[in-house]
Tab-separated table of C-alpha atoms in Angstrom:
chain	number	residue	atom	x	y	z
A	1	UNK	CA	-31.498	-75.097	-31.241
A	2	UNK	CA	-34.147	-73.205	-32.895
A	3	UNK	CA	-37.466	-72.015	-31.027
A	4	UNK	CA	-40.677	-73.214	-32.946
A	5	UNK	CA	-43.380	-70.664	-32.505
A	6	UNK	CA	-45.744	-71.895	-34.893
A	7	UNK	CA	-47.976	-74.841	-35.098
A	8	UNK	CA	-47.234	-75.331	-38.237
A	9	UNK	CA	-45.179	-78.305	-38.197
A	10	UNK	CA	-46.025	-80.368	-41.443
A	11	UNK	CA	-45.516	-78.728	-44.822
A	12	UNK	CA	-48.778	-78.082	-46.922
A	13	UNK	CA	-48.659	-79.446	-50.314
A	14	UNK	CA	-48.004	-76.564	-52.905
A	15	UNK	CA	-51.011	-77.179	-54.957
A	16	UNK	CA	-53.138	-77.512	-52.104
A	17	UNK	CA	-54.238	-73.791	-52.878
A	18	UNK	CA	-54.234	-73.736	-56.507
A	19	UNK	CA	-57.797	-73.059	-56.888
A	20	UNK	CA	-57.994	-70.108	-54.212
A	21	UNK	CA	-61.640	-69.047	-53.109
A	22	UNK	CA	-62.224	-65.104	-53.216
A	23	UNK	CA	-58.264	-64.628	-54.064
A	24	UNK	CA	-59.963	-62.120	-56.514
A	25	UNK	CA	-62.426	-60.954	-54.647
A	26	UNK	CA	-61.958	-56.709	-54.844
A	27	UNK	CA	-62.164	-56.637	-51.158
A	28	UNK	CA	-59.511	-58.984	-49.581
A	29	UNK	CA	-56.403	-56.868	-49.490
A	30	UNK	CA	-53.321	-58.681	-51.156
A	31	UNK	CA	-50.460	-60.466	-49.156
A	32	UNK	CA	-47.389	-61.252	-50.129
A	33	UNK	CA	-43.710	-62.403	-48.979
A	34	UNK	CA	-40.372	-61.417	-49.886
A	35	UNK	CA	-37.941	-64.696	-50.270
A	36	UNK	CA	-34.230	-64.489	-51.073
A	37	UNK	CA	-32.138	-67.584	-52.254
A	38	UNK	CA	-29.740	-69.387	-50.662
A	39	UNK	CA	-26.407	-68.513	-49.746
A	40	UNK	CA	-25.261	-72.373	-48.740
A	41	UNK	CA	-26.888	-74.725	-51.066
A	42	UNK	CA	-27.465	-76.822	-47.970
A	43	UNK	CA	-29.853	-74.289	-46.935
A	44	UNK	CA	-31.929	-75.083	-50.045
A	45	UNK	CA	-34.637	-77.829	-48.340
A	46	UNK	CA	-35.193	-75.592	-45.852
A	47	UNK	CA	-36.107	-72.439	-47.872
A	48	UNK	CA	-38.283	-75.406	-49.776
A	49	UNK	CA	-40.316	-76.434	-46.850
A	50	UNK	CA	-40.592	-72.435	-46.286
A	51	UNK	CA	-42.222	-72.033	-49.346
A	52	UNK	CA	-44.589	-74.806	-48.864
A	53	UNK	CA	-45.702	-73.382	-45.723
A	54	UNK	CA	-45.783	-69.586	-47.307
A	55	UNK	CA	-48.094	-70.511	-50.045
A	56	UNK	CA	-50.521	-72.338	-47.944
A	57	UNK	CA	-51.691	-68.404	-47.169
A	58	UNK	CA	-52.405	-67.942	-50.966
A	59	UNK	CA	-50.041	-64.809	-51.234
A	60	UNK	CA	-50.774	-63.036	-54.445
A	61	UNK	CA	-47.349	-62.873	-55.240
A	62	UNK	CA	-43.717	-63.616	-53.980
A	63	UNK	CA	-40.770	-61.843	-54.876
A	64	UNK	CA	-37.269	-62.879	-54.803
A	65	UNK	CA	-34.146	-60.687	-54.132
A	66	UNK	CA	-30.960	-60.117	-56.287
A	67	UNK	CA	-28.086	-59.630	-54.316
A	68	UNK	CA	-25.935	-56.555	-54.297
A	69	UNK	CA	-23.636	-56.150	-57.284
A	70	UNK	CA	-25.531	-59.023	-58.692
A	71	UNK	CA	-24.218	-61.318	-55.997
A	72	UNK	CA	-27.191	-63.942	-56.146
A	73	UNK	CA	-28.018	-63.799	-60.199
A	74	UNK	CA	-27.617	-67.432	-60.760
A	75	UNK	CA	-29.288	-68.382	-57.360
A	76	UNK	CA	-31.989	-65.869	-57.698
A	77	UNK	CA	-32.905	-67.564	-61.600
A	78	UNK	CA	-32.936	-70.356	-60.061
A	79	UNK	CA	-35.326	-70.629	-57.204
A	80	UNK	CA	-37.441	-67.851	-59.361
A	81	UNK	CA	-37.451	-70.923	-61.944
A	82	UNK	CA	-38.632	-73.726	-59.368
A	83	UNK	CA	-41.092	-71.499	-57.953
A	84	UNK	CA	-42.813	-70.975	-61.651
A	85	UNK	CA	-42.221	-74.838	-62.526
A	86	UNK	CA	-43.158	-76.748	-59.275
A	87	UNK	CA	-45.601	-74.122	-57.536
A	88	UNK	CA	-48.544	-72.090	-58.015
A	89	UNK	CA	-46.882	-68.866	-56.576
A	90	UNK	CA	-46.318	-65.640	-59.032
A	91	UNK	CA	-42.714	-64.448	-58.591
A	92	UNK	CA	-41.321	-61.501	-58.639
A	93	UNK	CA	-37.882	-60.865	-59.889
A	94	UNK	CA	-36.222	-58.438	-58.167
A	95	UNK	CA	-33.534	-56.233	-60.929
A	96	UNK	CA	-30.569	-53.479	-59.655
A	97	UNK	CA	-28.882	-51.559	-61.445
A	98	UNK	CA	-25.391	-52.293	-59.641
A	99	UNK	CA	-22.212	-53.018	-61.630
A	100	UNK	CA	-24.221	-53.655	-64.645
A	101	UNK	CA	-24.248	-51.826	-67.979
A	102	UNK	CA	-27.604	-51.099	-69.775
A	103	UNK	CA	-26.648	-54.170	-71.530
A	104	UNK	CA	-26.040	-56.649	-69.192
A	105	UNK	CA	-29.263	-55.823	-67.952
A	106	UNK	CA	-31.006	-56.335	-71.144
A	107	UNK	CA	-29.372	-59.514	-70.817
A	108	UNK	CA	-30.596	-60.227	-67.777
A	109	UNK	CA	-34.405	-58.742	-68.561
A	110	UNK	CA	-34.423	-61.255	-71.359
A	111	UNK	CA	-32.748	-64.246	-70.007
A	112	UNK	CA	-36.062	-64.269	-67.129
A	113	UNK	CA	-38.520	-63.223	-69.771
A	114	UNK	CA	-37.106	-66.460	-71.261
A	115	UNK	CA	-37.958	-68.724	-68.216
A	116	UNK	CA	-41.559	-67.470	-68.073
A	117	UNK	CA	-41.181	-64.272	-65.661
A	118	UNK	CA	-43.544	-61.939	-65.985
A	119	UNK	CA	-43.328	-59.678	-62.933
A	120	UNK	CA	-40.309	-57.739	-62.082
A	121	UNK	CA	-39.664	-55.653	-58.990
A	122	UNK	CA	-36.950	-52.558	-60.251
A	123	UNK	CA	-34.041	-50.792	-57.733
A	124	UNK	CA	-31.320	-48.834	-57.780
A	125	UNK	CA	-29.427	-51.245	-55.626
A	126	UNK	CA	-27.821	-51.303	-52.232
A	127	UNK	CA	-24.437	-49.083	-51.781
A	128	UNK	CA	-21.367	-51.125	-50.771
A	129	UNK	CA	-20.450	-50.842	-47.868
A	130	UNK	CA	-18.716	-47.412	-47.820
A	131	UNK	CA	-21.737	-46.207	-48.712
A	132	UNK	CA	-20.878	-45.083	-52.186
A	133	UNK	CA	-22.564	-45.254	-54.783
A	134	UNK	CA	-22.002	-45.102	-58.388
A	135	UNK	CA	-23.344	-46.278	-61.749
A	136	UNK	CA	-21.816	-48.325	-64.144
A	137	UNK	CA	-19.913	-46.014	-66.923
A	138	UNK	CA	-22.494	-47.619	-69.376
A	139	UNK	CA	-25.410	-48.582	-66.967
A	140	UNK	CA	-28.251	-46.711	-65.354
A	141	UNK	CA	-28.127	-44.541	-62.608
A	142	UNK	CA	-32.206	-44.483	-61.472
A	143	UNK	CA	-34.532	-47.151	-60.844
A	144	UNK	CA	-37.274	-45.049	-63.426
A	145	UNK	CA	-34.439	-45.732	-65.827
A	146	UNK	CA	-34.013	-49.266	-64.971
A	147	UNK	CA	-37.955	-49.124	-65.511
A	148	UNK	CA	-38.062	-47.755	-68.957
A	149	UNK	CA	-35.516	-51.149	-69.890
A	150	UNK	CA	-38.024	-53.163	-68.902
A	151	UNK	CA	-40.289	-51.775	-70.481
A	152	UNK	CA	-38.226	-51.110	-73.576
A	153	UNK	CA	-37.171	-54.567	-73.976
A	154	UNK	CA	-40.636	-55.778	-73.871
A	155	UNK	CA	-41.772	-53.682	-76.853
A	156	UNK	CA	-38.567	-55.013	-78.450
A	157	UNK	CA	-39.702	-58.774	-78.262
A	158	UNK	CA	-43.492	-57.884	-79.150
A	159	UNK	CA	-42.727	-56.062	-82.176
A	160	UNK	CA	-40.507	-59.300	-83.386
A	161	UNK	CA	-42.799	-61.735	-82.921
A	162	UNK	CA	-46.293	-61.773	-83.198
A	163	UNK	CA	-46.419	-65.147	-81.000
A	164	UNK	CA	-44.985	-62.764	-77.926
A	165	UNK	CA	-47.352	-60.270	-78.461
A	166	UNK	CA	-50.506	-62.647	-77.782
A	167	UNK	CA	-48.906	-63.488	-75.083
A	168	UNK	CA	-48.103	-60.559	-73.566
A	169	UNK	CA	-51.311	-59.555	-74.473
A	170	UNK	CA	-52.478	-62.097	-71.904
A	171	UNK	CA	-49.624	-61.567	-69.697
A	172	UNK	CA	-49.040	-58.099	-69.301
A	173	UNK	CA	-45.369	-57.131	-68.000
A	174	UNK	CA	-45.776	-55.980	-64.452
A	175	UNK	CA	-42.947	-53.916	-62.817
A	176	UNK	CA	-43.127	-52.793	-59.341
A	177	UNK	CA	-40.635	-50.171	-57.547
A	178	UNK	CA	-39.344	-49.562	-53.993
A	179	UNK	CA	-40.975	-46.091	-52.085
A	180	UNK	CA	-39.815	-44.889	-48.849
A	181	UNK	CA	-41.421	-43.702	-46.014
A	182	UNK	CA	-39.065	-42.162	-44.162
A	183	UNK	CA	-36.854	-41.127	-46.681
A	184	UNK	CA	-34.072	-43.337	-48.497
A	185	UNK	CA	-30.878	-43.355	-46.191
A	186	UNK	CA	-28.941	-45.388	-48.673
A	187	UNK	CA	-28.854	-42.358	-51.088
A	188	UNK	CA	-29.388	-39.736	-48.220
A	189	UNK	CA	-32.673	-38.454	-50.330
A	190	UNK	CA	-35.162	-36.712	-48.219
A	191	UNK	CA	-39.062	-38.545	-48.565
A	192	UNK	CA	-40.319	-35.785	-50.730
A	193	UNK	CA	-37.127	-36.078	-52.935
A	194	UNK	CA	-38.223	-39.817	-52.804
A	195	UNK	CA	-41.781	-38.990	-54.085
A	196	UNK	CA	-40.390	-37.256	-57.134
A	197	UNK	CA	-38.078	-40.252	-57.817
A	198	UNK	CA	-41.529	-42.470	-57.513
A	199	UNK	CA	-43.233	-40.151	-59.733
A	200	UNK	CA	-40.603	-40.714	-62.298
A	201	UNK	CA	-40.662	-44.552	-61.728
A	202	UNK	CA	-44.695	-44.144	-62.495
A	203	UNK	CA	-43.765	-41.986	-65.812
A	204	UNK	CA	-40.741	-45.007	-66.662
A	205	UNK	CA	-44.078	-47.254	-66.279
A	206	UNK	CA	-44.067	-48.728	-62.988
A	207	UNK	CA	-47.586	-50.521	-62.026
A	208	UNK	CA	-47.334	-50.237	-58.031
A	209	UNK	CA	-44.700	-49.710	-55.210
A	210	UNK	CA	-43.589	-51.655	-52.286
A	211	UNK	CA	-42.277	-49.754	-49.017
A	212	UNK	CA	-39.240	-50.502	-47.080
A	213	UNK	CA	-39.315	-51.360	-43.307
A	214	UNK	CA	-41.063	-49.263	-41.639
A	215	UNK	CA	-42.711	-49.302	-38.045
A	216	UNK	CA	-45.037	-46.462	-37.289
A	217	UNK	CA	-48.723	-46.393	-39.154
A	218	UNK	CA	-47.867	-42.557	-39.597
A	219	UNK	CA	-45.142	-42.503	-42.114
A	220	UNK	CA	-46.630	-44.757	-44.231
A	221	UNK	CA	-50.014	-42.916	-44.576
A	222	UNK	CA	-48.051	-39.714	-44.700
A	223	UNK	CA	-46.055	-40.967	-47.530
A	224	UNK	CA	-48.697	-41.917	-49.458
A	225	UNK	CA	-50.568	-38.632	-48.925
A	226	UNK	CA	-47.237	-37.103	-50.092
A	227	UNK	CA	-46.987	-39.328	-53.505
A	228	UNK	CA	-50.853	-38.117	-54.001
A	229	UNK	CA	-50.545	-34.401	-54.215
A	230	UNK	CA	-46.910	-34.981	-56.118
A	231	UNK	CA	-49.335	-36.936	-58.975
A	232	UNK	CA	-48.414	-40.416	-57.833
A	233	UNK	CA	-51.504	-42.893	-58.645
A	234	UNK	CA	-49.800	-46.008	-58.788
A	235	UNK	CA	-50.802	-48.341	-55.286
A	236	UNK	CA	-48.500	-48.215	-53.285
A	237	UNK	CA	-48.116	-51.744	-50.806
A	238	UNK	CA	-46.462	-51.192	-47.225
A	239	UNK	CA	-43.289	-53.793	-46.509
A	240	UNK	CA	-43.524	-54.973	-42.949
A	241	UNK	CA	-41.235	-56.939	-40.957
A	242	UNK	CA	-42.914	-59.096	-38.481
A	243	UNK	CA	-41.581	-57.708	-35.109
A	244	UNK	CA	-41.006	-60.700	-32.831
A	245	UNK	CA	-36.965	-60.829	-33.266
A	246	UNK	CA	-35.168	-57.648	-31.573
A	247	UNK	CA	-31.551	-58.932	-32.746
A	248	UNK	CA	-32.965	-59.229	-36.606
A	249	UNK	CA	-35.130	-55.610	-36.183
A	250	UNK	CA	-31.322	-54.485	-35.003
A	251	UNK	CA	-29.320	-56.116	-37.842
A	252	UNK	CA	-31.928	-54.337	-40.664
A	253	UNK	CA	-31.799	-51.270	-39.099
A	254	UNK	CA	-27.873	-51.156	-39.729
A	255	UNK	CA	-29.050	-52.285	-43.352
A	256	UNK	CA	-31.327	-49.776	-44.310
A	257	UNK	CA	-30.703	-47.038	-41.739
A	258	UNK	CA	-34.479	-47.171	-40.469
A	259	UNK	CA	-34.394	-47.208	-36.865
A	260	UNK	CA	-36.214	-49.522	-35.114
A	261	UNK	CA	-38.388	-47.489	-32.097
A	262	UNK	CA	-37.345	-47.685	-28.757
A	263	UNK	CA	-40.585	-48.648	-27.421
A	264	UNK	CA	-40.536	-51.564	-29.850
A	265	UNK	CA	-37.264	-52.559	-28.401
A	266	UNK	CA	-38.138	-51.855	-24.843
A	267	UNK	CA	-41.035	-54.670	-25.599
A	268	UNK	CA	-38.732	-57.449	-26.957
A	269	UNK	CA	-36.129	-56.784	-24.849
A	270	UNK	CA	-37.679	-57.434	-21.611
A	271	UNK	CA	-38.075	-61.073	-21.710
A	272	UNK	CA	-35.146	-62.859	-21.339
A	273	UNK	CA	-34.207	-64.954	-24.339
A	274	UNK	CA	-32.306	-67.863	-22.865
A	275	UNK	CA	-35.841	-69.546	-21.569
A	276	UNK	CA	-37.946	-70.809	-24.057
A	277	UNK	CA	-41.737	-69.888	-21.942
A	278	UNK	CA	-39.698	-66.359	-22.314
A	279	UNK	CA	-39.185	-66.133	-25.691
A	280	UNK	CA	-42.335	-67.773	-27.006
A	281	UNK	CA	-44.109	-64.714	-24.624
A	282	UNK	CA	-41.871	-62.498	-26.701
A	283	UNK	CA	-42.740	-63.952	-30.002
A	284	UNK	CA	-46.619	-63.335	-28.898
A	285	UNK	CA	-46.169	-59.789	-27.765
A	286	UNK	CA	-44.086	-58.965	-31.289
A	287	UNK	CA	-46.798	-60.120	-33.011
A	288	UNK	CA	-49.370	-58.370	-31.419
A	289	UNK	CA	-47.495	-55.122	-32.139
A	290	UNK	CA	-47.280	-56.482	-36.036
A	291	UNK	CA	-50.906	-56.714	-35.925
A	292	UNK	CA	-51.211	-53.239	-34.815
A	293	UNK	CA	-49.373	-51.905	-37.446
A	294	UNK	CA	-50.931	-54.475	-40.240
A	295	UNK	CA	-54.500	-53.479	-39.277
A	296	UNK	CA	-53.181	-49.709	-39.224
A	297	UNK	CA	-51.973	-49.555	-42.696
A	298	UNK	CA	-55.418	-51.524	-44.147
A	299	UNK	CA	-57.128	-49.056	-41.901
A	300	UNK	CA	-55.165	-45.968	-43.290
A	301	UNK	CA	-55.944	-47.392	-47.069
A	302	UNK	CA	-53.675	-50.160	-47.589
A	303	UNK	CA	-54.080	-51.933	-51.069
A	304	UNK	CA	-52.488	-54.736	-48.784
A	305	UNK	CA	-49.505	-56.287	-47.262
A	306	UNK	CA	-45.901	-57.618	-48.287
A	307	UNK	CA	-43.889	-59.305	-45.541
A	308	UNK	CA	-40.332	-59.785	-45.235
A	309	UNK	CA	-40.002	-62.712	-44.037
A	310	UNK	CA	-36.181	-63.966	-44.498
A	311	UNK	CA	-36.673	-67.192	-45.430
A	312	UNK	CA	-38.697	-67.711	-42.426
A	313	UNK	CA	-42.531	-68.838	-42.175
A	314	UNK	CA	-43.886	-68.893	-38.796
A	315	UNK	CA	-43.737	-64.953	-37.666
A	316	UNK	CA	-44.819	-63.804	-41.179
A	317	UNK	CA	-48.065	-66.211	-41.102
A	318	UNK	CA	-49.025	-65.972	-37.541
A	319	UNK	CA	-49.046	-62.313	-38.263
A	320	UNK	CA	-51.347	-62.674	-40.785
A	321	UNK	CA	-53.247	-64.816	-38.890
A	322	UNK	CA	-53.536	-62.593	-35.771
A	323	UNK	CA	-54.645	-59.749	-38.796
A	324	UNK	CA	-57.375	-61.963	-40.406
A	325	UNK	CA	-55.249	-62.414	-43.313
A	326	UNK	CA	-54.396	-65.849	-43.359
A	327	UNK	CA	-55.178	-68.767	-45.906
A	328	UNK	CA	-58.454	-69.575	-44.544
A	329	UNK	CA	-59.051	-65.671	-43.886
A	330	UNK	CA	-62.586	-64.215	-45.227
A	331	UNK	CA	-62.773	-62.968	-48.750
A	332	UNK	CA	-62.815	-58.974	-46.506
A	333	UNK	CA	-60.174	-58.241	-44.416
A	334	UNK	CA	-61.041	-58.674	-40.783
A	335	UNK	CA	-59.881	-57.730	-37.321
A	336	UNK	CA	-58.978	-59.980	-34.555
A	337	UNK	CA	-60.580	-59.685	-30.975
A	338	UNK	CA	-58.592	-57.220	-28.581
A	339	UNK	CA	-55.419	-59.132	-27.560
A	340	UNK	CA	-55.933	-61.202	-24.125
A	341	UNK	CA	-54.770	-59.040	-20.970
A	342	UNK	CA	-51.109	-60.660	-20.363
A	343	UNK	CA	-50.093	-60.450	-24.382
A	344	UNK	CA	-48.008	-57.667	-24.218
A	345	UNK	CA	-47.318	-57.521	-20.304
A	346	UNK	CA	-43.475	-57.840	-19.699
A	347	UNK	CA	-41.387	-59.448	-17.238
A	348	UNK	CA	-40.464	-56.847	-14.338
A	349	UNK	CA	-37.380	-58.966	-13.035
């Protein structure tokens, strides 16, 4: 039986937003959600009623994974598709490089220019699980390469017709690319070998950056001082996971190889999640430390935030709530009051 932590109960209409006051306002930092389709079709109304619920925070833009080796192309067109037909959301393709050539990409690149995309978000890819890693005898082996595609391919269609030219005059192609903040333990790369690689991605024409996981206020700001002196200008938007679930916060560490911190851990694990008062304390206590870390980043410079959210809406938007950031948040960005006394006090039995 699954725990409801939210109030949020009854599904907001999607165009309840569509008309967003001060979504362009220079000072309200951006939010956004990461979504991935559906492995069991059955699953589908439920991601549905998550999206509903997602864009009632008037998120600036969702993006949508693409499974490893491709795994999800079909599944990711199509909920990309629904989300541009039946919603007011921007999505965000997400495009690896994995068991592709250069053109089956193109392919690809064209076949979501074709449904109206017009924001793409370019990676290497995952490693399988033996943690190799190779490209595709005719593919591309960066991201910044995977970048320059994009790009290419765009020139490609304006030069052909003037028709796509006006409208990518009004549309401009955005791509974003994946920084690290600890380094990339996928490709073993350091974090300053990383901020070469998202130097390159800048030259290959990337617009801004999203982050992995990461949990410490530090290594993000660090990063981005990093990517600074290396010549990086491009924003660069932290990735946070909302830190209420210790067995999820486990299962992405063995993912991405970020480890999750022990006091983090020590937190969660200290209520005991067979009784629901317990768990709902939990859920409060992650979120406070989500908070923290939300209100550290904006603090450190932030452009804004993008929330993993796995197909799951109550964490990601109370955490936005608890960081003034939800959809009836102030044009600026504002704190919350100091958390109450018990929030993050733990069980001792």
């Amino acid at each position: 039986m699954e725990l409801t932590m939210s109030s949020r109960d009854t599904p907001h209409p999607l165009d309840a937003h569509a008309v967003a006051d001060g979504l362009g306002a220079v000072d309200r930092p951006t939010v956004s959600f990461e979504l991935f389709p559906p492995r069991n079709p059955d699953a589908a109304p439920r991601l549905w009623a998550t999206v509903q619920e997602l864009a009632a925070a008037r998120p600036d833009f969702v993006s949508v994974t693409y499974g490893a080796s491709g795994s999800t192309r079909t599944t990711t067109r199509q909920l990309v598709r629904r989300l541009l037909r039946e919603t007011s959301l921007t999505p965000i393709a997400h495009l690896t490089c994995v068991a592709a050539s250069a053109d089956d990409l193109a392919r690809t690149v064209e076949e979501f220019l074709d449904e109206g995309v017009r924001s793409f978000l370019a990676l290497r890819g995952d490693p399988p699980a033996d943690g190799s890693w190779a490209p595709h005898p005719e593919g591309l082996p960066t991201a910044s390469a995977l970048v320059a595609l994009l790009r290419d391919v765009e020139r490609r269609r304006c030069a052909s017709s003037p028709a796509q030219a006006v409208r990518a005059a009004t549309r401009p192609l955005s791509v974003a690319v994946a920084a690290f903040p600890r380094g990339n333990a996928g490709s073993g790369s350091s974090r300053e070998q990383d901020v070469a690689a998202l130097l390159a991605k800048q030259q290959a024409g990337a617009d801004f950056a999203i982050t992995q996981v990461f949990y410490d206020v530090a290594d993000y700001c660090e990063l981005v001082a990093l990517a600074r002196d290396a010549g990086v200008t491009i924003p660069v938007v932290p990735g946070i996971i909302p830190t209420t679930d210790p067995a999820r916060l486990r299962r992405v560490a063995q993912l991405t190889g970020v480890p999750v911190p022990q006091r983090v851990l020590d937190v969660l694990d200290a209520f005991d999640a067979d009784e629901p008062a317990d768990v709902a304390r939990r859920h409060r206590a992650g979120t406070r430390m989500g908070v923290d870390l939300v209100n550290g980043v904006l603090d450190g410079g932030a452009p804004g935030v993008h929330l993993y959210t796995f197909n799951t809406h109550g964490p990601a938007l109370d955490l936005l709530d608890g960081a003034g950031l939800g959809g009836d948040a102030p044009r600026a960005h504002s704190r919350v009051t100091p958390a109450a006394p018990d929030l993050l006090t733990v069980p001792t039995t």
